[in-house]
Short mmCIF file of C-alpha atoms in Angstrom, two decimals:
data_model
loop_
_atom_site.label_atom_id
_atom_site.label_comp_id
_atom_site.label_asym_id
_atom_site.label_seq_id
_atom_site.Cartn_x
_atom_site.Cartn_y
_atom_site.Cartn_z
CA UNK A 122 -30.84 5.80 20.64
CA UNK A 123 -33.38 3.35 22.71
CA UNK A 124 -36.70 1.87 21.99
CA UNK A 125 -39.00 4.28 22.42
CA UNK A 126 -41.78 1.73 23.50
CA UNK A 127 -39.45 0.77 26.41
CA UNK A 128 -40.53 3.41 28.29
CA UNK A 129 -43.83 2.20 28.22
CA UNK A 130 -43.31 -0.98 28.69
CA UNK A 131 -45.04 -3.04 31.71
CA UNK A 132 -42.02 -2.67 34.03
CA UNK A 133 -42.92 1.32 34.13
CA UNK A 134 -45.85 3.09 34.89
CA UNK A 135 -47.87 5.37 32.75
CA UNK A 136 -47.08 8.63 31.47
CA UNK A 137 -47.78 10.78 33.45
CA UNK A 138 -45.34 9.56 36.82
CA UNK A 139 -42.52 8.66 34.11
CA UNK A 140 -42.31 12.36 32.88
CA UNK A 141 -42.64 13.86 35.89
CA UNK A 142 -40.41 11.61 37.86
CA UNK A 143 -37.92 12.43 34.43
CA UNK A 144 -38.21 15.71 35.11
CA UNK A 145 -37.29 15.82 38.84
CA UNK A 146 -34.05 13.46 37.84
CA UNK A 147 -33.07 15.91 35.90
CA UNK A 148 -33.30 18.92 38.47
CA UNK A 149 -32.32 16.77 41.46
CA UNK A 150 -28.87 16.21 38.95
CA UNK A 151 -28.78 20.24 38.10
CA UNK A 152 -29.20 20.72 41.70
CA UNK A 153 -26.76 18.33 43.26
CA UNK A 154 -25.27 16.26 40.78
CA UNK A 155 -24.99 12.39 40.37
CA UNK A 156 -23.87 11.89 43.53
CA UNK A 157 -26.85 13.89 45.10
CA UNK A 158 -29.19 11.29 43.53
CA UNK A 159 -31.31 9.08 45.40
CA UNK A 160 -35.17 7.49 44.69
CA UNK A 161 -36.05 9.15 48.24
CA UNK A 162 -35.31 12.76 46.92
CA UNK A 163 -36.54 12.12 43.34
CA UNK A 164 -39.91 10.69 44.97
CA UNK A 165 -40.47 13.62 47.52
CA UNK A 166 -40.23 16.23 44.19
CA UNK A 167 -42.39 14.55 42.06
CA UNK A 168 -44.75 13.43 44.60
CA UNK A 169 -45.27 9.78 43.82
CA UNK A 170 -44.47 6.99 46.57
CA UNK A 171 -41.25 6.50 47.04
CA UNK A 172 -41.71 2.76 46.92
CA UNK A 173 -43.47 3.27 43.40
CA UNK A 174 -39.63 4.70 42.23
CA UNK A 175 -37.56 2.02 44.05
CA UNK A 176 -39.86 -0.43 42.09
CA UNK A 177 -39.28 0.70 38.57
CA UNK A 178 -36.53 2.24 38.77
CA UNK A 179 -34.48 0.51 41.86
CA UNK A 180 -31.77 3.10 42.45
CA UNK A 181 -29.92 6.04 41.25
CA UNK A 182 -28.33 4.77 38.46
CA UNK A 183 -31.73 3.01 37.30
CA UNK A 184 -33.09 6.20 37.46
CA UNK A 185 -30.34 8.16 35.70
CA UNK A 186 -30.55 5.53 32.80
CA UNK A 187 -33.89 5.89 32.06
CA UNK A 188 -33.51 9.99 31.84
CA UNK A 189 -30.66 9.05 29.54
CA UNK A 190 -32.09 6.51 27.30
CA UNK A 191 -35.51 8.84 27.19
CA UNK A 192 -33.06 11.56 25.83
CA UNK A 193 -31.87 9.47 23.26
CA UNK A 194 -35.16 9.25 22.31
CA UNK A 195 -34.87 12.69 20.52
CA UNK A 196 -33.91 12.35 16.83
CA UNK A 197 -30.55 13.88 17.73
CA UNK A 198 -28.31 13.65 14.45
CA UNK A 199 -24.53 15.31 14.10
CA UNK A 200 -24.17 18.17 12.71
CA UNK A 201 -24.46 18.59 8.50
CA UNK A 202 -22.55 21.83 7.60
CA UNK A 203 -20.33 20.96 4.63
CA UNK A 204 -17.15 19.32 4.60
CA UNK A 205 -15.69 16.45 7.02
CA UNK A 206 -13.17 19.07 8.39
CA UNK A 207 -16.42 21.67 9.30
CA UNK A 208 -18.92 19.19 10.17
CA UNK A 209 -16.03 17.30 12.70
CA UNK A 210 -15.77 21.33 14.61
CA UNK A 211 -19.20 21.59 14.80
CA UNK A 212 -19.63 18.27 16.49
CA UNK A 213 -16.84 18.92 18.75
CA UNK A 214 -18.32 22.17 19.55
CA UNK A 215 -21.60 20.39 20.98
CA UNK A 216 -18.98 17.76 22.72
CA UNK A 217 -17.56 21.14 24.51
CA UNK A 218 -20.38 22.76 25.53
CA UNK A 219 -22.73 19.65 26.44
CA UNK A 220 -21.15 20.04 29.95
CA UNK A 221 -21.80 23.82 30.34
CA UNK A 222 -25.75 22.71 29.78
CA UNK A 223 -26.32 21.53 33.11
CA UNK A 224 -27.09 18.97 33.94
CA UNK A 225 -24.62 17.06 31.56
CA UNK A 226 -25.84 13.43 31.32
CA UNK A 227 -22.69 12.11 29.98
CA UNK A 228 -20.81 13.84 33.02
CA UNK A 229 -23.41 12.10 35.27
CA UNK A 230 -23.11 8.90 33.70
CA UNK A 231 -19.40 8.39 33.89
CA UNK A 232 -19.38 9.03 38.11
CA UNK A 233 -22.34 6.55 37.67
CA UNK A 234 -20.16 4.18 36.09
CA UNK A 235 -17.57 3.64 38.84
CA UNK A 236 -21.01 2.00 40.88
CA UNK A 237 -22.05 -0.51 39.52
CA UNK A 238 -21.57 -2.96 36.16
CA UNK A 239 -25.18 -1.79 34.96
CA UNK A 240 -24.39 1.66 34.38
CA UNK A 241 -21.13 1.29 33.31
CA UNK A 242 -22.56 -1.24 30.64
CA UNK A 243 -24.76 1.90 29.70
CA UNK A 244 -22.15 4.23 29.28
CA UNK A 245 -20.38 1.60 27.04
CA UNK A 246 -24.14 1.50 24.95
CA UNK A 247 -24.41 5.28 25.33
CA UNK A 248 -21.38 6.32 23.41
CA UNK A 249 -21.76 3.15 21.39
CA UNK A 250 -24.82 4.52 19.64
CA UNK A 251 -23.52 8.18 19.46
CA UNK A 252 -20.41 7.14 17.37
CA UNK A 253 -22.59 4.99 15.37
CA UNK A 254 -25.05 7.94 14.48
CA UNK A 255 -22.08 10.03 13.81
CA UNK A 256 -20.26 7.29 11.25
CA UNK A 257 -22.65 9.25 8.74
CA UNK A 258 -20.24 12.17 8.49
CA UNK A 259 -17.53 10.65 7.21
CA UNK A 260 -19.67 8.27 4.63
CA UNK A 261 -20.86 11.87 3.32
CA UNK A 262 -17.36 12.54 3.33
CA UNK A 263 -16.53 9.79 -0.23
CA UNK A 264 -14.70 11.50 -2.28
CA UNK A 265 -13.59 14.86 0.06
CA UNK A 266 -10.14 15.41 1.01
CA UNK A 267 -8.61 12.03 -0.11
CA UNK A 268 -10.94 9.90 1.55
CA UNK A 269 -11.74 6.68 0.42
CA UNK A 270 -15.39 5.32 2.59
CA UNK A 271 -15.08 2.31 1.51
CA UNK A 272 -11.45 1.53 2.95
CA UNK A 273 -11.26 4.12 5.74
CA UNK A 274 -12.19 2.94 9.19
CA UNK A 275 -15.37 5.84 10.32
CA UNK A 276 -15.01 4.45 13.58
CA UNK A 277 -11.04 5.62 14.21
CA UNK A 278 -11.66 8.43 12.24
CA UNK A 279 -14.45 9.93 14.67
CA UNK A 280 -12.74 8.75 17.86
CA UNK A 281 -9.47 10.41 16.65
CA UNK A 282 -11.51 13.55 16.08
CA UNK A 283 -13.36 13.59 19.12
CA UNK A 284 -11.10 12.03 21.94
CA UNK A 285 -8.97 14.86 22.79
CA UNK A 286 -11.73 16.97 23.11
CA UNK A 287 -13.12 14.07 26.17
CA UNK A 288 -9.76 13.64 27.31
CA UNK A 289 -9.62 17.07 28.09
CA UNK A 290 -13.12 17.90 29.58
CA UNK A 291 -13.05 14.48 31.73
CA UNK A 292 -9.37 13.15 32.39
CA UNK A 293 -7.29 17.00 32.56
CA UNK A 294 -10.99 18.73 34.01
CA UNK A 295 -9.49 21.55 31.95
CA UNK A 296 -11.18 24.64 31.12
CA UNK A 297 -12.45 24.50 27.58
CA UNK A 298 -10.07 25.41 24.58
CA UNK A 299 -12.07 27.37 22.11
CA UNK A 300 -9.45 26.69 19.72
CA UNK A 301 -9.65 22.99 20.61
CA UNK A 302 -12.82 21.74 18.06
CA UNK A 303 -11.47 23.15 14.88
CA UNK A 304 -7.48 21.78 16.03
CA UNK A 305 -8.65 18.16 16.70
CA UNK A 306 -10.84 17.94 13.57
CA UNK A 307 -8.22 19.80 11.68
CA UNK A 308 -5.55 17.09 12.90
CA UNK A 309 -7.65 13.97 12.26
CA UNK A 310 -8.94 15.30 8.92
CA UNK A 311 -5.01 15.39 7.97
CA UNK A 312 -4.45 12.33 9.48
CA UNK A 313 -6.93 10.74 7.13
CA UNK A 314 -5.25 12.20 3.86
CA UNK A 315 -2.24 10.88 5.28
CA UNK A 316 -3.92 7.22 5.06
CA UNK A 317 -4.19 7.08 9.03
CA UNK A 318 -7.40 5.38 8.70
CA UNK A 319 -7.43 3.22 5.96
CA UNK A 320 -8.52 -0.29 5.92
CA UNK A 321 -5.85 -2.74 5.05
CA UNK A 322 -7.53 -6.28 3.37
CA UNK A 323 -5.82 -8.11 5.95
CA UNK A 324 -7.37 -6.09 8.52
CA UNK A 325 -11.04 -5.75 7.07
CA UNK A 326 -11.34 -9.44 7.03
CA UNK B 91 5.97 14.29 40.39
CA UNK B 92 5.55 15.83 43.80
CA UNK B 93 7.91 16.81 46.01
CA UNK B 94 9.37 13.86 48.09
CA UNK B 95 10.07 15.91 51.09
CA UNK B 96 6.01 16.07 51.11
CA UNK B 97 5.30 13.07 53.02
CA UNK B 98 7.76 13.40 55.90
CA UNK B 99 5.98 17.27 56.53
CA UNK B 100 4.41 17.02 59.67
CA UNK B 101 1.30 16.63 58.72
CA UNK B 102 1.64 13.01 58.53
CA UNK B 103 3.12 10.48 60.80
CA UNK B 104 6.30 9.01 60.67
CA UNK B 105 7.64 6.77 57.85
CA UNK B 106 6.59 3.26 59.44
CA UNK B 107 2.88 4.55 59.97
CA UNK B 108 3.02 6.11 56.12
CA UNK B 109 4.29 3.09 54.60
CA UNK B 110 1.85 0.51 56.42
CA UNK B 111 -1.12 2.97 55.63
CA UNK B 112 -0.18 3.08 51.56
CA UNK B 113 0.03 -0.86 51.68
CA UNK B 114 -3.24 -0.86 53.27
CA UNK B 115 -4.51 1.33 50.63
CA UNK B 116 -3.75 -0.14 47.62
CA UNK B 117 -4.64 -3.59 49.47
CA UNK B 118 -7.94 -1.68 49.57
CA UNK B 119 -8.34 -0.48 46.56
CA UNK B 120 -7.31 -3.98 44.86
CA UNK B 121 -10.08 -5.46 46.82
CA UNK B 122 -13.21 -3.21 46.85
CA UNK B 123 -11.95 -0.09 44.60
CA UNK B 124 -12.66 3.09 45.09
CA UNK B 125 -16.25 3.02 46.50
CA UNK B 126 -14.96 0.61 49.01
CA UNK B 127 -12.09 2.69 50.65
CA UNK B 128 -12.60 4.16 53.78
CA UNK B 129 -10.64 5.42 56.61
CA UNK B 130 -11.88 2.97 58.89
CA UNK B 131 -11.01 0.11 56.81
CA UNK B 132 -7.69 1.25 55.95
CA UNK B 133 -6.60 1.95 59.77
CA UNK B 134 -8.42 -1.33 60.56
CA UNK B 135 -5.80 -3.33 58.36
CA UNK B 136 -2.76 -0.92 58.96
CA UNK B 137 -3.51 -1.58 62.81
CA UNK B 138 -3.44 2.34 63.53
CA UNK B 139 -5.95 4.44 65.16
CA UNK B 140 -8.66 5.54 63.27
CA UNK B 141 -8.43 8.75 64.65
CA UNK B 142 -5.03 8.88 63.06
CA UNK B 143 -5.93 8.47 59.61
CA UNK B 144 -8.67 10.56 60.08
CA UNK B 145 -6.42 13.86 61.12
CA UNK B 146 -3.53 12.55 59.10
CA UNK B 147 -5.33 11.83 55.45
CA UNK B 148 -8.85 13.14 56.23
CA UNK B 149 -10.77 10.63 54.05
CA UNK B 150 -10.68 8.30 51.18
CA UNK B 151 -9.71 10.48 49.06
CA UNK B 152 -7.09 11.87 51.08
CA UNK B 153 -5.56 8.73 51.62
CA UNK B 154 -5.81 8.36 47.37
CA UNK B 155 -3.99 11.22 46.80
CA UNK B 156 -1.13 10.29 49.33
CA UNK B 157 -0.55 7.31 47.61
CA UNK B 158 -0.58 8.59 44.06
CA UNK B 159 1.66 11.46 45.26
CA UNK B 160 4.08 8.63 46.67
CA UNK B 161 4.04 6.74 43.58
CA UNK B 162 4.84 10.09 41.40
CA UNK B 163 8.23 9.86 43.51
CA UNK B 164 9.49 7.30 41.59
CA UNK B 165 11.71 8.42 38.83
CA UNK B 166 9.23 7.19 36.09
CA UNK B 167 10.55 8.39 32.50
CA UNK B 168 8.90 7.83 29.24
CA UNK B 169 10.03 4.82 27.31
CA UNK B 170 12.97 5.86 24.78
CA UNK B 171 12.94 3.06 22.55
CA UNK B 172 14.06 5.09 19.47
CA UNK B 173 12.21 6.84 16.72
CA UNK B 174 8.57 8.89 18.10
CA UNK B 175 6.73 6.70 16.74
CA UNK B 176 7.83 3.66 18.29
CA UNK B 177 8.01 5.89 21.52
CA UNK B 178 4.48 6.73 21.40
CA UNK B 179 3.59 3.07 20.78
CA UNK B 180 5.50 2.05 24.18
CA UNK B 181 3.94 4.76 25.81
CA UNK B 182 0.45 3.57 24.55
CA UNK B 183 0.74 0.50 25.73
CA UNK B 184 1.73 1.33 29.27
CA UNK B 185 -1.63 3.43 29.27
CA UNK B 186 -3.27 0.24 27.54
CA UNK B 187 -1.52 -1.64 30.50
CA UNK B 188 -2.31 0.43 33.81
CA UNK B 189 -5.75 -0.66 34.46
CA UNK B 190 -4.62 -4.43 34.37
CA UNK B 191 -2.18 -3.73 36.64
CA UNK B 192 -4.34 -3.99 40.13
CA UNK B 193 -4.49 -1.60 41.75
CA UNK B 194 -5.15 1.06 38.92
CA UNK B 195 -4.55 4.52 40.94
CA UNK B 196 -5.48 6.50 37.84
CA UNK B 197 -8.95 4.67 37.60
CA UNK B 198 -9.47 5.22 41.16
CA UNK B 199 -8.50 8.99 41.44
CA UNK B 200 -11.17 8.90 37.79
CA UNK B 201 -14.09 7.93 40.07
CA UNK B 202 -13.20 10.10 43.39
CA UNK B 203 -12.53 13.14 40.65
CA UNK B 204 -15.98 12.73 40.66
CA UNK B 205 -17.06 13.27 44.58
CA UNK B 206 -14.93 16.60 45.11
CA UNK B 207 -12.90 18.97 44.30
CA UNK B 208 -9.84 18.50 46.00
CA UNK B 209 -9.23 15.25 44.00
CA UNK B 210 -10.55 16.94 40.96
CA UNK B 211 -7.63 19.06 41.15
CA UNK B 212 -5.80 16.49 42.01
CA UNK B 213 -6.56 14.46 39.11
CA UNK B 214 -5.63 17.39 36.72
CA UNK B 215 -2.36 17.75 39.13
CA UNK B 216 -1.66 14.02 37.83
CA UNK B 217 -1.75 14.36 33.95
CA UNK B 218 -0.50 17.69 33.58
CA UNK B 219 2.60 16.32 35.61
CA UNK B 220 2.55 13.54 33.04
CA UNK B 221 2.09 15.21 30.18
CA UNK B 222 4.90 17.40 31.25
CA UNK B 223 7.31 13.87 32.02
CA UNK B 224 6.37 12.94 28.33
CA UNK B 225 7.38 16.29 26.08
CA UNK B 226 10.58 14.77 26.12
CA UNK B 227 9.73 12.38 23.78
CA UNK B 228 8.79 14.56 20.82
CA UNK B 229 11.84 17.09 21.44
CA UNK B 230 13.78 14.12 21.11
CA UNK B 231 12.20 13.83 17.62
CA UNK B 232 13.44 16.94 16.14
CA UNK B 233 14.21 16.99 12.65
CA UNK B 234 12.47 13.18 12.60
CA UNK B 235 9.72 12.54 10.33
CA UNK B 236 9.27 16.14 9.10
CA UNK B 237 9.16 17.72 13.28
CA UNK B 238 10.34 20.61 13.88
CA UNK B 239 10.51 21.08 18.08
CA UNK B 240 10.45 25.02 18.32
CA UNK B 241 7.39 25.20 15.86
CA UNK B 242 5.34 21.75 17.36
CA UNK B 243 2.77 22.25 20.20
CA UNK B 244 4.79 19.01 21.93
CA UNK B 245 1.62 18.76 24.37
CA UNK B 246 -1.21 18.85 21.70
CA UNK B 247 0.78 16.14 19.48
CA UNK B 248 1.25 13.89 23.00
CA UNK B 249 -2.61 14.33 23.82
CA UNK B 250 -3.50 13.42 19.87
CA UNK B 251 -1.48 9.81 19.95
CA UNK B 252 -3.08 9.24 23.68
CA UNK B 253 -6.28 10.43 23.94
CA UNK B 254 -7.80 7.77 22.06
CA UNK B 255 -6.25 5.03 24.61
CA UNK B 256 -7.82 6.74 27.68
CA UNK B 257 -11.35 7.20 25.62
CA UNK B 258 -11.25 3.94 24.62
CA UNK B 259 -10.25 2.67 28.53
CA UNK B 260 -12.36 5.35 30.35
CA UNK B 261 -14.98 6.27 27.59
CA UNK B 262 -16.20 3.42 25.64
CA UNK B 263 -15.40 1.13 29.01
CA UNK B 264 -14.34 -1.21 25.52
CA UNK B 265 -11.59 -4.25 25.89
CA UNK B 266 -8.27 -3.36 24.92
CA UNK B 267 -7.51 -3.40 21.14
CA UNK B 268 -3.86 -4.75 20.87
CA UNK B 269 -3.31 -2.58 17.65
CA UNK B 270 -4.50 0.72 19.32
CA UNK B 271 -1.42 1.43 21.03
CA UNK B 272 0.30 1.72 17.79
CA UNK B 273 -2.46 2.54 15.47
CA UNK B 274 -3.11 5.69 17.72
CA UNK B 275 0.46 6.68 17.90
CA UNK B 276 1.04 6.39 14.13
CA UNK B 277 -2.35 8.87 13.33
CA UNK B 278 -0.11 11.41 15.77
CA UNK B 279 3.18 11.03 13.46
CA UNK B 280 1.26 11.27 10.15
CA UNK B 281 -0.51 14.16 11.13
CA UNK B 282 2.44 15.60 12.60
CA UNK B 283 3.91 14.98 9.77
CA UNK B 284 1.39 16.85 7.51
CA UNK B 285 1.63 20.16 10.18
CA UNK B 286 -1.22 19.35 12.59
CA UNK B 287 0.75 20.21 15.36
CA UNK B 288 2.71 23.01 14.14
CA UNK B 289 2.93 26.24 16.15
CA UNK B 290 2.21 29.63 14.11
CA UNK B 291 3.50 32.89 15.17
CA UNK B 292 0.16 34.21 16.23
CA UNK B 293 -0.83 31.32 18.22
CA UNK B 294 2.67 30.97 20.17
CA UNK B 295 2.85 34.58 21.46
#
């Protein structure tokens, strides 16, 4: 979702400390969660300096951005299974189990964002580019079920489908519904046949 | 939301104590938010022992809790402006409201959710309490707009015309959008409307 050439960019050092120093991040996180997370731990695992990891990455949150944006990296794209309705359940499906597959990123990088304006700004980015990547589902969707791409807002649409599904990993810390996916992408999918989403000209502008 | 009696048990002091420590805490919390509260600071500026608020409310988020449980003692209700719709809107835009209103509990009890488990639960405690206060509003609604109460999941509709406030507030970390309160709540009617929410015998047993 990044540059990939950030990571190699001057203000980092070469390959071989990034990925391992990655790689600790993420087991330090597994281990003992965001909160757990400090340059002095990550440096002792991956045996580099620990002044080497204050300097590139400065702190916790530094570090837990960089793991993030690296995974962002991977050509992750939502999931292509048919229809809006089906393709909508299967990416709620990955939005419910992302936090069973520890560690959750996402999970690490909203306590994150309660410390400090930089990773809060990267949570902001984080989701940011997800919905973007994910507008593509309902542009395949022209046509299907009453929808209209060129007047319905992809944007609402997705966050309609998706929300309840964060609201209730994240604000209710609820166990997971497996009837939950399919019900939220059933309900926004109706919603949009009911015009929910539609741009108005007056709107658009 | 809790029980009143709660905060006159004796595990905490008397009411003067109480009250000055709650002042102290949202003063607190105002000032330096969550990451900033601390026992010591609070007794500090409620001029009590610290020893005191340590046994009394344990830590920070200890003292959190007390105050959110002291605030669910007022008699909040849902707005009742009319028709769901407009209901939902109103509610919307006290969600849409909260966080300018200093301090925001909810925001705060987000980020100690986050550091362990007793205000984890505590944060669940919170919305299922006020998702409970709220189901008025759609059996109010029956025979409105196509609802019918004894077949609509009341809590699933609530979470559908909400859940895109709080991912929008807590989520995206985006600005307010002054047409999401009602923009949200009118996706929840339509698809209401078109049986997202309705109960089928299978599911309700």
């Amino acid at each position: 979702m990044t540059n990939p050439l950030d990571t190699t960019s001057d203000h980092r050092p070469g390959g071989g400390y990034t990925a391992r120093v990655r790689v600790q991040v993420r087991a330090e996180l597994a281990e003992r969660g965001y909160e757990g997370l400090t340059t002095e731990g990550v440096a002792t695992r991956a045996e580099v300096h620990r002044a080497m990891v204050y300097r590139c990455w400065r702190d916790a949150g530094g570090l837990l951005i960089d793991v993030i944006d690296a995974a962002g990296e991977i050509d992750w794209q939502p999931p292509n299974t048919g229809l809006l309705r089906g393709n909508l359940t299967a990416l709620n499906q990955e939005i419910q189990e992302s936090p069973v597959v520890r560690p959750s990123l996402a999970v690490a990088l909203m306590a994150a964002s309660f410390h400090s304006e930089r990773t809060a700004r990267a949570q902001t980015r984080l989701w940011a580019d997800w919905y973007a990547r994910c507008e593509i589902l309902v542009e395949r969707a022209v046509g299907c079920g009453g929808l209209d791409a060129r007047h319905t807002d992809a944007r609402s649409l997705l966050i309609a489908a998706t929300a309840p599904l964060h609201h209730q990993l994240v604000l209710l810390r609820a166990d997971p519904d497996p009837r939950l996916p399919k019900r939220a992408a059933e309900t926004a999918v109706l919603a949009a046949a009911a015009g929910a989403f539609t741009v108005h000209r007056e709107e658009s502008v």
